[in-house]
PDB file of C-alpha atoms in Angstrom:
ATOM      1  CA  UNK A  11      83.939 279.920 -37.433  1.00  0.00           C
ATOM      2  CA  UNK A  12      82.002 282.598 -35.921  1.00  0.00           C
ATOM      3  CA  UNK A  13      81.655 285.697 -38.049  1.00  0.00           C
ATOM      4  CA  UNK A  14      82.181 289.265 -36.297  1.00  0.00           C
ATOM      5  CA  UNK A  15      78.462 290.033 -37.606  1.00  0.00           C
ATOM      6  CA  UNK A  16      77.453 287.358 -34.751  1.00  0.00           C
ATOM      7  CA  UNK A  17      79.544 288.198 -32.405  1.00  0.00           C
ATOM      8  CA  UNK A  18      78.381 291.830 -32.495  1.00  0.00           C
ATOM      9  CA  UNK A  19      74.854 289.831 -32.369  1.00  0.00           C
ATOM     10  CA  UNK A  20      75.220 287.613 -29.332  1.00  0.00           C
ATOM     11  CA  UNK A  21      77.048 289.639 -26.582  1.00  0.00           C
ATOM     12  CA  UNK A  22      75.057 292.335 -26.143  1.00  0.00           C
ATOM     13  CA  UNK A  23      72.355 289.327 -25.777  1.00  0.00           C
ATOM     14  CA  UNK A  24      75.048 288.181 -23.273  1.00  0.00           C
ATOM     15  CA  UNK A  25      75.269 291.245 -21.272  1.00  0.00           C
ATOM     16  CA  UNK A  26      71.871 291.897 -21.047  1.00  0.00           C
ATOM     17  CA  UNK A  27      71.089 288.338 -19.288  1.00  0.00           C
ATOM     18  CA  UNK A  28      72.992 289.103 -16.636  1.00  0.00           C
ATOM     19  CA  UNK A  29      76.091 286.904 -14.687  1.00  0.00           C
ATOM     20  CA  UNK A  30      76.041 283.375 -15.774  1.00  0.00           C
ATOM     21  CA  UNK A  31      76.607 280.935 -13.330  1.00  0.00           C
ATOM     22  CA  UNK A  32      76.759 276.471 -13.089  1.00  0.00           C
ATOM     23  CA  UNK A  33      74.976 274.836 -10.359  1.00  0.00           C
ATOM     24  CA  UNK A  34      77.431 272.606  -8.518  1.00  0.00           C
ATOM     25  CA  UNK A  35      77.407 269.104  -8.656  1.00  0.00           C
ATOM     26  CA  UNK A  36      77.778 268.831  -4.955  1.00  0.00           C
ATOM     27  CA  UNK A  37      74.906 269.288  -2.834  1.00  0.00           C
ATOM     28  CA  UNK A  38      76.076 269.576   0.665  1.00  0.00           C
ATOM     29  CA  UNK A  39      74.388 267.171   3.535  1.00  0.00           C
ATOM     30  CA  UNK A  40      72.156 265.075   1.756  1.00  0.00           C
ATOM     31  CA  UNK A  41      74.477 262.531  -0.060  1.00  0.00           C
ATOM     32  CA  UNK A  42      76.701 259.906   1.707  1.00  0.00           C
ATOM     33  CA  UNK A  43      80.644 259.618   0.709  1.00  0.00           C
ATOM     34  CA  UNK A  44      81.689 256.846  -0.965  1.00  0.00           C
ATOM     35  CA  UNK A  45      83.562 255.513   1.616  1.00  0.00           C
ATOM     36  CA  UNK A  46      81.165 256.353   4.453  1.00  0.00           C
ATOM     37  CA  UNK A  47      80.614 254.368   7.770  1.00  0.00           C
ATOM     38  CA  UNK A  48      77.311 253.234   8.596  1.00  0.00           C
ATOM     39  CA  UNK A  49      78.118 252.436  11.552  1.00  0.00           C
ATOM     40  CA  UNK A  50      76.304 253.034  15.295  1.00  0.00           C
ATOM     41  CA  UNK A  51      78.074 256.449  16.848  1.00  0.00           C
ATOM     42  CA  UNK A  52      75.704 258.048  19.340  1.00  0.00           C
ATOM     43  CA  UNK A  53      72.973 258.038  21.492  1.00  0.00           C
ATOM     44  CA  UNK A  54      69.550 257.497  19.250  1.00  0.00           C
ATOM     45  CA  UNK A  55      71.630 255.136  16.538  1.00  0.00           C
ATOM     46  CA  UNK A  56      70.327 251.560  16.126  1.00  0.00           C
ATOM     47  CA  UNK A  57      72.504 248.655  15.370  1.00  0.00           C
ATOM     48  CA  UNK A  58      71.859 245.348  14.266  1.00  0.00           C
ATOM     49  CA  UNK A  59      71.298 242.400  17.181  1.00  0.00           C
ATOM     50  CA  UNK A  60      72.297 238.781  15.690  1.00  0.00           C
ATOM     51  CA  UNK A  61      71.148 236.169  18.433  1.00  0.00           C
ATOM     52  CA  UNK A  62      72.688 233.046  18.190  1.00  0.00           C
ATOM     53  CA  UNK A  63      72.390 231.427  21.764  1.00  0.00           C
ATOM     54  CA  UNK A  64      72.932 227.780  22.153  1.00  0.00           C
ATOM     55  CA  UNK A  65      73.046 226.582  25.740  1.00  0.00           C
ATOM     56  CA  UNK A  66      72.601 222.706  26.609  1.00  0.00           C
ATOM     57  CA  UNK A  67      72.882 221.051  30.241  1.00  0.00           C
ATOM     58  CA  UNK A  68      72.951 217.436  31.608  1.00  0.00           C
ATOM     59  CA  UNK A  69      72.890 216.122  34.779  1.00  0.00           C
ATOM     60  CA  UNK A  70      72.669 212.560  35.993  1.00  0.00           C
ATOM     61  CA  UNK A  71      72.595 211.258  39.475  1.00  0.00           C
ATOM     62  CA  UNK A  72      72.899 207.510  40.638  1.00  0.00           C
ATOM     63  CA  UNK A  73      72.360 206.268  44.153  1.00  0.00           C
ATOM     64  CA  UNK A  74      72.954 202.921  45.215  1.00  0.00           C
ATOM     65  CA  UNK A  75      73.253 201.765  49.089  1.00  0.00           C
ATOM     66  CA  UNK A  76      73.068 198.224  50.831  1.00  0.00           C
ATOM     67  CA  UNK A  77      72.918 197.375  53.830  1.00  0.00           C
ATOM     68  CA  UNK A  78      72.996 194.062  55.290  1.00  0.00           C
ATOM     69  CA  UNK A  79      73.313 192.825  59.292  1.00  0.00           C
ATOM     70  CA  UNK A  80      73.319 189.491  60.430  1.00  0.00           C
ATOM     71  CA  UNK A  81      73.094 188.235  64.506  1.00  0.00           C
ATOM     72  CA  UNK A  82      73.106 184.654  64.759  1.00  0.00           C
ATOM     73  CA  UNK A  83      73.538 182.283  67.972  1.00  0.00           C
ATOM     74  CA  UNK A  84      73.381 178.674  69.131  1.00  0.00           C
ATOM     75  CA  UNK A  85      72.457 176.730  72.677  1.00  0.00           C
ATOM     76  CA  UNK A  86      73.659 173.704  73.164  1.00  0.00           C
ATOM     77  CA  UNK A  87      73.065 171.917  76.797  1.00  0.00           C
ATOM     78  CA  UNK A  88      72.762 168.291  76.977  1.00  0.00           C
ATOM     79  CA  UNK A  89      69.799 166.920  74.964  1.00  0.00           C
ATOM     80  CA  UNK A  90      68.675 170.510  74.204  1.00  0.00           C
ATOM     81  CA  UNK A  91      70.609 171.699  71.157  1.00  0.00           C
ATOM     82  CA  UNK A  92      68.546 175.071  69.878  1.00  0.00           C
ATOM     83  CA  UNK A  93      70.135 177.728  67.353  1.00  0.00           C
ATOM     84  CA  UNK A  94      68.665 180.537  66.051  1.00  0.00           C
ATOM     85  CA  UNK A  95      69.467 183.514  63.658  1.00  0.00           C
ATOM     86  CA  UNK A  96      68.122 186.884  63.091  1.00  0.00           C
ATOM     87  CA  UNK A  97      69.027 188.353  59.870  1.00  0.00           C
ATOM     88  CA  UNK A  98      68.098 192.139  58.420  1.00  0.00           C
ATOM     89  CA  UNK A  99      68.797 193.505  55.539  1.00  0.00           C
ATOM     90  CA  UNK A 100      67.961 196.314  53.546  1.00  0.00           C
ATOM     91  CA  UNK A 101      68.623 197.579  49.484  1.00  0.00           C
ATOM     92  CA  UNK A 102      68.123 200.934  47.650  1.00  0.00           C
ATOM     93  CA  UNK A 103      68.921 201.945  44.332  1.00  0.00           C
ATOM     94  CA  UNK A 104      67.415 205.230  42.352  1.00  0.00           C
ATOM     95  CA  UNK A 105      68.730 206.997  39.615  1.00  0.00           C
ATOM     96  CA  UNK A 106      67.803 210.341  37.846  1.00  0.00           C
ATOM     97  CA  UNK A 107      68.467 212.092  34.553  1.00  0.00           C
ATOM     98  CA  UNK A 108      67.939 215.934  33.209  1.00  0.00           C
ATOM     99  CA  UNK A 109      68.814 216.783  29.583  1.00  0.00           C
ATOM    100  CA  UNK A 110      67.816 220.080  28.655  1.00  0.00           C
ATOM    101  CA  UNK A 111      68.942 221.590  25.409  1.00  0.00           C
ATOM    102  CA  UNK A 112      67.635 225.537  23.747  1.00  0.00           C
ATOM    103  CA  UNK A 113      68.553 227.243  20.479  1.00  0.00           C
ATOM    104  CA  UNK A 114      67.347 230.893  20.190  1.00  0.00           C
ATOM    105  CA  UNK A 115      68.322 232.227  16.549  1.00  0.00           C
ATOM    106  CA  UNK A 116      67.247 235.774  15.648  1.00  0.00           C
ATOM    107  CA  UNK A 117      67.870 239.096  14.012  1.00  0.00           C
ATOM    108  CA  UNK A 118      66.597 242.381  15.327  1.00  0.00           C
ATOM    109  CA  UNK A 119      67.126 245.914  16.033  1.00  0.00           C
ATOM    110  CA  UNK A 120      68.563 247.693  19.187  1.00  0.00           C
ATOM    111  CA  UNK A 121      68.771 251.409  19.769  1.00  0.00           C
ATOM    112  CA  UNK A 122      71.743 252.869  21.443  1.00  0.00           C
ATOM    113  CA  UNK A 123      70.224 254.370  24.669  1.00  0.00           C
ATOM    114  CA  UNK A 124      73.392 255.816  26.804  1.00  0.00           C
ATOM    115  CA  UNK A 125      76.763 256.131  25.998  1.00  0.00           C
ATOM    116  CA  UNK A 126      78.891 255.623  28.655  1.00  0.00           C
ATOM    117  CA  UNK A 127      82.055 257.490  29.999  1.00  0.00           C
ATOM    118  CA  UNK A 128      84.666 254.760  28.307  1.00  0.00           C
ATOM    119  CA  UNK A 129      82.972 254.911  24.833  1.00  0.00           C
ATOM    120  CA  UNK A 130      80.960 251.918  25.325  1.00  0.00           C
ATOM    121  CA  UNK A 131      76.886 251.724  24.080  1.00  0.00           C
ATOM    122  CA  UNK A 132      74.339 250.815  26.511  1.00  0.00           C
ATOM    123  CA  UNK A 133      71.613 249.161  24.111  1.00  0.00           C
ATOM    124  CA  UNK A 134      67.720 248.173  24.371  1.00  0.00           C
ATOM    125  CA  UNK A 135      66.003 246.233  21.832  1.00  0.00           C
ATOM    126  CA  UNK A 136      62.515 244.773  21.508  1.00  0.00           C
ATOM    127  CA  UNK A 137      60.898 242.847  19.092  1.00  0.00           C
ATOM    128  CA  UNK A 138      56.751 241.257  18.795  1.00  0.00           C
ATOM    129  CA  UNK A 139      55.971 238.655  16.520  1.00  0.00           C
ATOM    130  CA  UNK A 140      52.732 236.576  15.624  1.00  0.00           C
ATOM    131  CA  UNK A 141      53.125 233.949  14.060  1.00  0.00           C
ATOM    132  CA  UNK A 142      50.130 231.468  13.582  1.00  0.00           C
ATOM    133  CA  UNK A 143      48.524 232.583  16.556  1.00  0.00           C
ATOM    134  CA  UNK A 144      51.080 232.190  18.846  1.00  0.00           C
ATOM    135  CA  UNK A 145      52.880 235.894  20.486  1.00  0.00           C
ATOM    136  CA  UNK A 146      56.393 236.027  20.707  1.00  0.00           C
ATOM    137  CA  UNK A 147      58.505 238.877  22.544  1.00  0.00           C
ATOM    138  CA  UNK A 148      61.982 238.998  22.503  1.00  0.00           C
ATOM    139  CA  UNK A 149      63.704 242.168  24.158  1.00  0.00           C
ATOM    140  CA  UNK A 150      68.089 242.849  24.707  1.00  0.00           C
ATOM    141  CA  UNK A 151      69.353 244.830  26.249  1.00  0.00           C
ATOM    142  CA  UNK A 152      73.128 245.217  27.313  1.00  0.00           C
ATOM    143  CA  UNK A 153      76.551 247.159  26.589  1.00  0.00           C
ATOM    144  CA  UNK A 154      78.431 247.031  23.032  1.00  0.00           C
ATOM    145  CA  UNK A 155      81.875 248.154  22.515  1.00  0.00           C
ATOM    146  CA  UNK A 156      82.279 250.191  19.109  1.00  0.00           C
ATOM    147  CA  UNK A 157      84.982 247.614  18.181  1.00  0.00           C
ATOM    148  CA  UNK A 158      82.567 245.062  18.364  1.00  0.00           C
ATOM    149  CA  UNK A 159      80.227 247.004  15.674  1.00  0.00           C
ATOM    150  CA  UNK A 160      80.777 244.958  12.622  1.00  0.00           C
ATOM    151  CA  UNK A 161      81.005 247.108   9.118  1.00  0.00           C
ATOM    152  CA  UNK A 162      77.500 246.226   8.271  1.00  0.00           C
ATOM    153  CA  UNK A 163      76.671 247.700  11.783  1.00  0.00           C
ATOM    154  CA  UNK A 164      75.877 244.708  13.621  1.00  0.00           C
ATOM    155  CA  UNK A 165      76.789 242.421  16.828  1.00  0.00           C
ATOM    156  CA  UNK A 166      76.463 239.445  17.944  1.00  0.00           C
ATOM    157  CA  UNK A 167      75.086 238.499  20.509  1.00  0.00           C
ATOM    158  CA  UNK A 168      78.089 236.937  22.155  1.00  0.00           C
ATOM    159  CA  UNK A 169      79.754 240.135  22.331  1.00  0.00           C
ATOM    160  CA  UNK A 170      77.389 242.126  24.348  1.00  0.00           C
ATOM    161  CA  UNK A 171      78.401 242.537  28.090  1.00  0.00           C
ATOM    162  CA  UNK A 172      76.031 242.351  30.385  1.00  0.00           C
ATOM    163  CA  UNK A 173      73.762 240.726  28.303  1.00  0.00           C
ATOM    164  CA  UNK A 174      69.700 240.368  28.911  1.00  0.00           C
ATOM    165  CA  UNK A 175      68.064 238.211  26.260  1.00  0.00           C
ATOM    166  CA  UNK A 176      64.482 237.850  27.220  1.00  0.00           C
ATOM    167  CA  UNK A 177      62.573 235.235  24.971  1.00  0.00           C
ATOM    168  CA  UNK A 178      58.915 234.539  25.484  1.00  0.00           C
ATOM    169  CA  UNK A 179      55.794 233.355  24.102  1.00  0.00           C
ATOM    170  CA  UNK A 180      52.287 233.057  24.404  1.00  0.00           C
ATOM    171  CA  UNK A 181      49.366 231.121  22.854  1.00  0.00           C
ATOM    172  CA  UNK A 182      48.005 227.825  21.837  1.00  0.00           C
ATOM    173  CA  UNK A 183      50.914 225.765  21.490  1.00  0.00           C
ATOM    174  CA  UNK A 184      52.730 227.326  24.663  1.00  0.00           C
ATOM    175  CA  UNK A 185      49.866 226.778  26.825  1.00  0.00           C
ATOM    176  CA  UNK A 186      49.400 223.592  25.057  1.00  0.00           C
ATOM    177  CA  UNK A 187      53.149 222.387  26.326  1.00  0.00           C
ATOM    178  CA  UNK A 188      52.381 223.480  30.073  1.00  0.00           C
ATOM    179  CA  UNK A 189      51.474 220.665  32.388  1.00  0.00           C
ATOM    180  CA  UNK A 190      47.627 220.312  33.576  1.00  0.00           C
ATOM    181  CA  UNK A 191      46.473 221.182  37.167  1.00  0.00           C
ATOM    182  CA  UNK A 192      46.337 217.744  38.298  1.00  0.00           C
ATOM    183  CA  UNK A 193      49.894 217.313  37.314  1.00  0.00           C
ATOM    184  CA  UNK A 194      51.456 220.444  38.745  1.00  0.00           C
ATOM    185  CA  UNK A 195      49.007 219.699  42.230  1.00  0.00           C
ATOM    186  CA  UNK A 196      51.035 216.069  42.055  1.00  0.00           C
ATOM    187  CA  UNK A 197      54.308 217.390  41.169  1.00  0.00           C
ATOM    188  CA  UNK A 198      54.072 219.985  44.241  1.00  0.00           C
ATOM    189  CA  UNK A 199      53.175 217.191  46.803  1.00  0.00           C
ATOM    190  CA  UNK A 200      56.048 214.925  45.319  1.00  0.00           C
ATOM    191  CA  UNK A 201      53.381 212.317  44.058  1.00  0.00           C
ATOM    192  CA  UNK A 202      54.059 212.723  40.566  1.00  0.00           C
TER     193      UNK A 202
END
């Protein structure tokens, strides 16, 4: 227990040191709740693309055609007993076949440029890789609904209206995978 000797001791010590105050805990702006959404809200926001297109096509095409005439005729007069036939035919048969399958799988970022009367986002999104000498670009651009904003602030990118996925790519193994001069020249005249 405190005797009155230090009592008389400390609070003029007290006084003298003016109005004591505690710092709060809370420092306003520059910590995020608990329970705060992450989430895209406004122009300048970015959200999270996930590309996951898958589109595959076949088409297969099978003529056939025959044709076949026959004219045929006789002559018979006493000793004279001639016949004679004409026959023409003809035969075609072609086929053709086009299989054409594409996976694009990717993650990137989009900003939201415009936001539009209804609520919706208007986004753009670009993205440059190299990898091993080859360049790849792959911009989107399109209109999100905030419902569609997932709570790690993404979309996929079946769920963007109006959707522009541009994938391209340049270097060895793209120019590589292009046909020669000769080829396209042949291919143009229907030769090859």
């Amino acid at each position: 227990m405190m005797s009155v000797r230090r009592f008389k001791t400390v609070l003029p010590l007290l006084l003298i040191s003016g109005p004591l105050c505690a710092e709060d805990l809370y420092k306003g702006g520059n910590w995020s709740a608990v329970a705060a959404d992450n989430k895209a809200s406004g122009v300048g926001d970015n959200v999270t693309i996930v590309i996951y297109e898958v589109a595959s096509a076949s088409n297969r095409v099978l003529n056939k055609s025959t044709k076949q005439t026959e004219i045929g005729g006789g002559l018979s007069a006493g000793p004279i007993d001639e016949s004679g036939s004409l026959s023409f035919g003809g035969n075609y048969s072609g086929s053709g076949e086009v299989t054409r399958t594409e996976q694009l799988v990717a993650r990137m970022t989009a900003s939201v440029i415009d936001q539009l009367p209804n609520g919706d986002f208007l986004i753009e999104g670009q993205q440059k890789l190299l990898v091993n000498g080859e360049n790849r670009d792959i911009l989107v651009r399109g209109r999100i609904r905030r419902v569609d904003i997932d709570s790690n602030n993404s979309v996929a990118s079946s769920k963007i209206a109006d959707a522009q996925i541009n994938y391209d790519g340049k270097g060895f193994v793209s120019r590589s995978a292009k046909p020669g001069l000769i080829n396209r020249i042949f291919s143009f005249l229907g030769i090859g």
